[in-house]
CSV table of C-alpha atoms and ligand atoms in Angstrom, one decimal:
chain,number,residue,atom,x,y,z
A,1,UNK,CA,11.5,0.8,-19.5
A,2,UNK,CA,11.5,-2.5,-17.1
A,3,UNK,CA,8.3,-3.6,-16.8
A,4,UNK,CA,6.4,-5.9,-14.5
A,5,UNK,CA,3.9,-8.1,-15.4
A,6,UNK,CA,4.5,-8.5,-19.0
A,7,UNK,CA,1.3,-8.3,-20.1
A,8,UNK,CA,0.8,-4.8,-19.8
A,9,UNK,CA,-2.2,-2.5,-20.8
A,10,UNK,CA,-2.2,1.0,-22.1
A,11,UNK,CA,-4.3,2.9,-19.8
A,12,UNK,CA,-7.5,3.1,-22.3
A,13,UNK,CA,-7.9,-0.5,-22.0
A,14,UNK,CA,-8.2,-0.9,-19.1
A,15,UNK,CA,-10.7,-0.3,-16.7
A,16,UNK,CA,-9.3,-0.2,-13.0
A,17,UNK,CA,-7.1,1.2,-11.2
A,18,UNK,CA,-2.9,1.2,-12.8
A,19,UNK,CA,-0.7,1.7,-10.1
A,20,UNK,CA,2.9,2.7,-11.4
A,21,UNK,CA,5.7,2.4,-9.0
A,22,UNK,CA,8.8,3.8,-10.2
A,23,UNK,CA,12.4,2.2,-8.2
A,24,UNK,CA,15.5,1.9,-8.4
A,25,UNK,CA,15.0,-2.1,-7.2
A,26,UNK,CA,12.5,-3.4,-9.3
A,27,UNK,CA,13.0,-7.1,-8.7
A,28,UNK,CA,11.6,-6.3,-4.7
A,29,UNK,CA,8.7,-6.7,-6.4
A,30,UNK,CA,8.3,-9.6,-8.5
A,31,UNK,CA,7.5,-12.3,-6.3
A,32,UNK,CA,5.5,-9.2,-5.1
A,33,UNK,CA,2.8,-9.5,-7.6
A,34,UNK,CA,3.2,-13.2,-7.6
A,35,UNK,CA,1.4,-14.9,-4.7
A,36,UNK,CA,-2.1,-14.5,-3.1
A,37,UNK,CA,-5.5,-11.3,-4.1
A,38,UNK,CA,-2.1,-9.2,-5.0
A,39,UNK,CA,-1.7,-11.5,-8.5
A,40,UNK,CA,-5.6,-12.7,-8.3
A,41,UNK,CA,-6.7,-8.4,-8.6
A,42,UNK,CA,-3.9,-8.5,-11.5
A,43,UNK,CA,-5.0,-11.9,-13.3
A,44,UNK,CA,-9.2,-10.5,-13.1
A,45,UNK,CA,-7.3,-7.0,-14.7
A,46,UNK,CA,-9.2,-4.7,-11.6
A,47,UNK,CA,-5.3,-3.7,-11.3
A,48,UNK,CA,-2.7,-3.2,-13.5
A,49,UNK,CA,0.8,-2.6,-12.1
A,50,UNK,CA,3.8,-1.6,-14.0
A,51,UNK,CA,7.2,-1.1,-12.1
A,52,UNK,CA,9.7,1.4,-13.7
A,53,UNK,CA,12.7,1.4,-13.2
A,54,UNK,CA,14.4,4.4,-12.5
A,55,UNK,CA,17.9,3.3,-13.9
A,56,UNK,CA,16.8,3.4,-17.2
A,57,UNK,CA,16.2,6.3,-17.8
A,58,UNK,CA,19.8,7.5,-16.5
A,59,UNK,CA,22.1,9.0,-19.0
A,60,UNK,CA,26.2,8.4,-17.6
A,61,UNK,CA,27.8,5.2,-18.3
A,62,UNK,CA,27.6,4.1,-14.7
A,63,UNK,CA,23.6,4.9,-14.9
A,64,UNK,CA,24.0,7.2,-12.2
A,65,UNK,CA,20.9,8.0,-10.5
A,66,UNK,CA,22.0,9.6,-7.1
A,67,UNK,CA,24.5,13.0,-6.7
A,68,UNK,CA,26.8,14.2,-3.0
A,69,UNK,CA,24.5,17.0,-1.6
A,70,UNK,CA,24.9,20.4,-1.7
A,71,UNK,CA,26.2,22.1,1.3
A,72,UNK,CA,28.2,19.0,1.8
A,73,UNK,CA,26.8,16.0,4.4
A,74,UNK,CA,26.7,12.3,4.6
A,75,UNK,CA,24.7,10.4,2.6
A,76,UNK,CA,23.5,11.0,-1.4
A,77,UNK,CA,20.5,12.2,-3.0
A,78,UNK,CA,18.1,10.9,-5.8
A,79,UNK,CA,18.9,13.7,-9.2
A,80,UNK,CA,16.3,15.6,-10.1
A,81,UNK,CA,16.4,15.2,-13.0
A,82,UNK,CA,15.9,11.2,-13.3
A,83,UNK,CA,13.2,11.6,-11.6
A,84,UNK,CA,11.2,13.4,-13.7
A,85,UNK,CA,12.5,12.0,-16.5
A,86,UNK,CA,11.4,8.3,-15.5
A,87,UNK,CA,8.0,10.1,-14.3
A,88,UNK,CA,7.8,11.6,-17.7
A,89,UNK,CA,8.7,7.8,-19.5
A,90,UNK,CA,4.8,7.0,-18.1
A,91,UNK,CA,3.5,9.2,-20.0
A,92,UNK,CA,3.2,7.3,-23.0
A,93,UNK,CA,0.9,4.5,-21.1
A,94,UNK,CA,-1.1,7.0,-19.0
A,95,UNK,CA,-4.6,9.2,-19.7
A,96,UNK,CA,-4.6,11.2,-16.7
A,97,UNK,CA,-2.0,13.9,-17.6
A,98,UNK,CA,-2.4,14.6,-13.8
A,99,UNK,CA,-2.5,11.8,-11.5
A,100,UNK,CA,-1.3,11.2,-7.5
A,101,UNK,CA,2.1,11.7,-7.2
A,102,UNK,CA,2.8,9.9,-4.1
A,103,UNK,CA,6.4,10.0,-2.2
A,104,UNK,CA,6.6,7.0,0.4
A,105,UNK,CA,9.3,8.4,2.7
A,106,UNK,CA,9.3,8.1,6.3
A,107,UNK,CA,8.8,12.6,6.4
A,108,UNK,CA,5.0,11.9,4.7
A,109,UNK,CA,1.7,12.0,6.7
A,110,UNK,CA,1.2,8.5,8.3
A,111,UNK,CA,-0.7,6.2,5.5
A,112,UNK,CA,-3.8,4.7,7.0
A,113,UNK,CA,-7.5,3.0,6.6
A,114,UNK,CA,-9.0,6.3,5.3
A,115,UNK,CA,-6.2,6.6,3.2
A,116,UNK,CA,-6.0,3.4,1.8
A,117,UNK,CA,-10.3,4.0,0.9
A,118,UNK,CA,-9.1,6.9,-0.5
A,119,UNK,CA,-6.9,5.9,-2.6
A,120,UNK,CA,-8.9,2.9,-3.6
A,121,UNK,CA,-11.4,5.2,-5.3
A,122,UNK,CA,-8.3,6.7,-8.0
A,123,UNK,CA,-7.9,4.7,-11.1
A,124,UNK,CA,-4.3,6.1,-11.8
A,125,UNK,CA,-1.9,6.2,-8.9
A,126,UNK,CA,2.1,6.7,-9.0
A,127,UNK,CA,4.5,5.4,-5.8
A,128,UNK,CA,7.8,7.3,-6.1
A,129,UNK,CA,10.3,4.9,-3.9
A,130,UNK,CA,12.3,7.4,-2.5
A,131,UNK,CA,16.4,5.6,-1.9
A,132,UNK,CA,19.6,7.2,-0.2
A,133,UNK,CA,19.7,10.1,2.0
A,134,UNK,CA,16.8,12.0,0.7
A,135,UNK,CA,15.1,13.1,-3.2
A,136,UNK,CA,15.8,16.3,-4.0
A,137,UNK,CA,13.6,19.3,-2.7
A,138,UNK,CA,12.8,20.4,-6.3
A,139,UNK,CA,11.5,17.2,-7.7
A,140,UNK,CA,9.3,16.8,-5.0
A,141,UNK,CA,7.6,20.6,-4.6
A,142,UNK,CA,7.2,20.5,-8.6
A,143,UNK,CA,5.6,16.2,-8.8
A,144,UNK,CA,5.0,15.0,-6.2
A,145,UNK,CA,1.1,15.4,-4.8
A,146,UNK,CA,1.5,13.6,-1.7
A,147,UNK,CA,3.3,12.1,1.2
A,148,UNK,CA,3.5,8.4,2.8
A,149,UNK,CA,5.0,6.8,5.7
A,150,UNK,CA,3.3,4.0,6.8
A,151,UNK,CA,5.1,4.8,10.3
A,152,UNK,CA,7.5,5.5,12.6
A,153,UNK,CA,10.2,3.9,12.0
A,154,UNK,CA,12.8,4.6,9.3
A,155,UNK,CA,13.5,1.5,6.1
A,156,UNK,CA,16.0,1.9,3.4
A,157,UNK,CA,14.2,2.7,0.9
A,158,UNK,CA,10.2,3.0,-0.2
A,159,UNK,CA,10.1,-0.3,-1.7
A,160,UNK,CA,8.5,-2.0,1.2
A,161,UNK,CA,6.1,0.8,2.4
A,162,UNK,CA,4.3,1.3,-1.5
A,163,UNK,CA,4.0,-2.8,-0.9
A,164,UNK,CA,1.7,-2.0,2.3
A,165,UNK,CA,0.2,0.5,0.3
A,166,UNK,CA,-0.3,-1.8,-2.9
A,167,UNK,CA,-2.2,-4.8,-0.8
A,168,UNK,CA,-4.1,-2.4,1.6
A,169,UNK,CA,-5.3,0.0,-1.3
A,170,UNK,CA,-5.8,-3.4,-3.3
A,171,UNK,CA,-8.5,-5.3,-1.3
A,172,UNK,CA,-10.6,-2.3,-1.8
A,173,UNK,CA,-11.7,-1.7,-5.2
A,174,UNK,CA,-14.4,-3.9,-5.9
A,175,UNK,CA,-14.6,-7.5,-7.3
A,176,UNK,CA,-11.2,-8.0,-5.9
A,177,UNK,CA,-12.3,-10.1,-2.6
A,178,UNK,CA,-15.8,-12.7,-3.0
A,179,UNK,CA,-18.1,-12.0,-0.3
A,180,UNK,CA,-16.8,-14.5,2.0
A,181,UNK,CA,-13.5,-12.1,2.4
A,182,UNK,CA,-15.3,-8.9,1.8
A,183,UNK,CA,-16.6,-9.8,5.2
A,184,UNK,CA,-13.9,-10.0,7.3
A,185,UNK,CA,-13.2,-6.6,6.0
A,186,UNK,CA,-15.9,-5.4,7.2
A,187,UNK,CA,-15.3,-6.6,10.5
A,188,UNK,CA,-12.3,-3.3,10.4
A,189,UNK,CA,-13.3,-1.1,8.6
A,190,UNK,CA,-15.5,-0.6,11.3
A,191,UNK,CA,-12.1,1.1,13.3
A,192,UNK,CA,-12.3,-2.0,15.8
A,193,UNK,CA,-9.4,-4.3,16.2
A,194,UNK,CA,-11.0,-7.8,15.3
A,195,UNK,CA,-12.0,-10.8,18.1
A,196,UNK,CA,-10.9,-13.5,19.2
A,197,UNK,CA,-11.5,-16.7,16.7
A,198,UNK,CA,-10.8,-20.5,17.1
A,199,UNK,CA,-11.9,-23.5,15.1
A,200,UNK,CA,-10.8,-27.0,15.7
A,201,UNK,CA,-9.8,-28.9,18.2
A,202,UNK,CA,-12.4,-27.9,20.7
A,203,UNK,CA,-10.0,-28.5,23.5
A,204,UNK,CA,-6.0,-26.9,22.7
A,205,UNK,CA,-3.7,-28.3,25.5
A,206,UNK,CA,-6.9,-27.5,28.4
A,207,UNK,CA,-8.3,-24.3,26.7
A,208,UNK,CA,-11.6,-24.9,25.9
A,209,UNK,CA,-13.5,-22.5,22.7
A,210,UNK,CA,-16.2,-20.1,24.9
A,211,UNK,CA,-19.5,-22.1,25.0
A,212,UNK,CA,-21.1,-18.9,23.6
A,213,UNK,CA,-19.3,-19.9,20.1
A,214,UNK,CA,-20.7,-23.9,20.6
A,215,UNK,CA,-24.1,-22.4,21.2
A,216,UNK,CA,-25.6,-21.9,17.8
A,217,UNK,CA,-27.9,-18.7,19.3
A,218,UNK,CA,-26.2,-16.6,16.3
A,219,UNK,CA,-27.2,-13.7,17.9
A,220,UNK,CA,-25.3,-14.5,20.9
A,221,UNK,CA,-23.0,-14.8,19.4
A,222,UNK,CA,-22.6,-11.6,17.4
A,223,UNK,CA,-23.3,-9.7,20.8
A,224,UNK,CA,-20.1,-11.3,21.7
A,225,UNK,CA,-18.0,-10.9,19.1
A,226,UNK,CA,-18.6,-7.0,19.2
A,227,UNK,CA,-18.8,-6.7,22.8
A,228,UNK,CA,-15.2,-8.9,22.7
A,229,UNK,CA,-13.8,-6.1,19.7
A,230,UNK,CA,-14.6,-3.4,22.2
A,231,UNK,CA,-13.0,-5.1,24.8
A,232,UNK,CA,-9.5,-5.8,22.1
A,233,UNK,CA,-9.5,-2.3,21.0
A,234,UNK,CA,-9.8,-0.7,24.6
A,235,UNK,CA,-7.3,-3.2,26.3
A,236,UNK,CA,-4.7,-2.8,22.8
A,237,UNK,CA,-5.0,0.8,21.0
A,238,UNK,CA,-8.0,2.8,22.9
A,239,UNK,CA,-6.5,5.7,20.5
A,240,UNK,CA,-9.0,4.0,17.8
A,241,UNK,CA,-11.6,4.6,20.4
A,242,UNK,CA,-11.2,8.1,20.1
A,243,UNK,CA,-13.0,10.5,17.9
A,244,UNK,CA,-10.9,11.2,14.1
A,245,UNK,CA,-8.2,9.4,14.6
A,246,UNK,CA,-8.9,7.6,11.5
A,247,UNK,CA,-9.4,10.0,9.5
A,248,UNK,CA,-7.1,11.5,6.0
A,249,UNK,CA,-5.1,13.4,8.1
A,250,UNK,CA,-4.2,16.8,5.7
B,301,6GU,CL1,7.4,5.4,3.1
B,301,6GU,N1,9.9,5.0,3.6
B,301,6GU,C1,11.2,5.0,4.2
B,301,6GU,N2,12.1,5.2,3.7
B,301,6GU,N3,10.7,4.7,5.2
B,301,6GU,C2,9.6,4.8,6.0
B,301,6GU,C3,9.3,4.7,6.0
B,301,6GU,C4,8.5,5.2,4.6
B,301,6GU,N4,7.8,4.7,6.4
B,301,6GU,C5,8.1,4.3,7.4
B,301,6GU,N5,9.4,4.0,7.5
């Protein structure tokens, strides 16, 4: 089993969230884990990300993980025995015998902030990055507990989608963001888009910073920002203002 970062801990020693990622391209995650808030969360031991190379459990000399579909058709299908073996290879490291097993697929439910909130409460999550045409239906039936998509477009695999999901989850784990960053998070958690923001200089290419932001009146500033937020949302994403549009769609 190939593992990043090298300082992997077994679940029993982990306080926070353990995320296992099953992929045929583990190298794609190397840089992702090395920057910004994700890196800091790993360093603080608030999250542990274990990237598992599915190919490591392949048993033939070509390390085959896929095969042609029964009934014919274009594309290849990921083998159920390989996926099951890869999933089982994580067992010695895990505490929970019944973790959430999440398949990243365009056929999944739409991932949103509510899903991020919900998943951040677990302490063990397994993400399976689909590739090729599909994964064998029987693996899906037997092992997958949730299927998530990050939007209505087709990616070549679940790897980037799983990075999106991991990033969104990690920033919600208590202690990952500092007080300052948490304030930013709050303003998005209310289901509205953010207000416009300005920094120096006061005048830029003929455009001035709105007077209210220079007024020093904190109540007025707060009110202006709230109004801009609502206005922005109504203009750009009216769907967000409808009740319940950000619910976990189960
Ligand atoms: Cl999760 N996977 C793939 N392959 N494509 C997608 C996606 C996931 N979400 C949107 N498009």
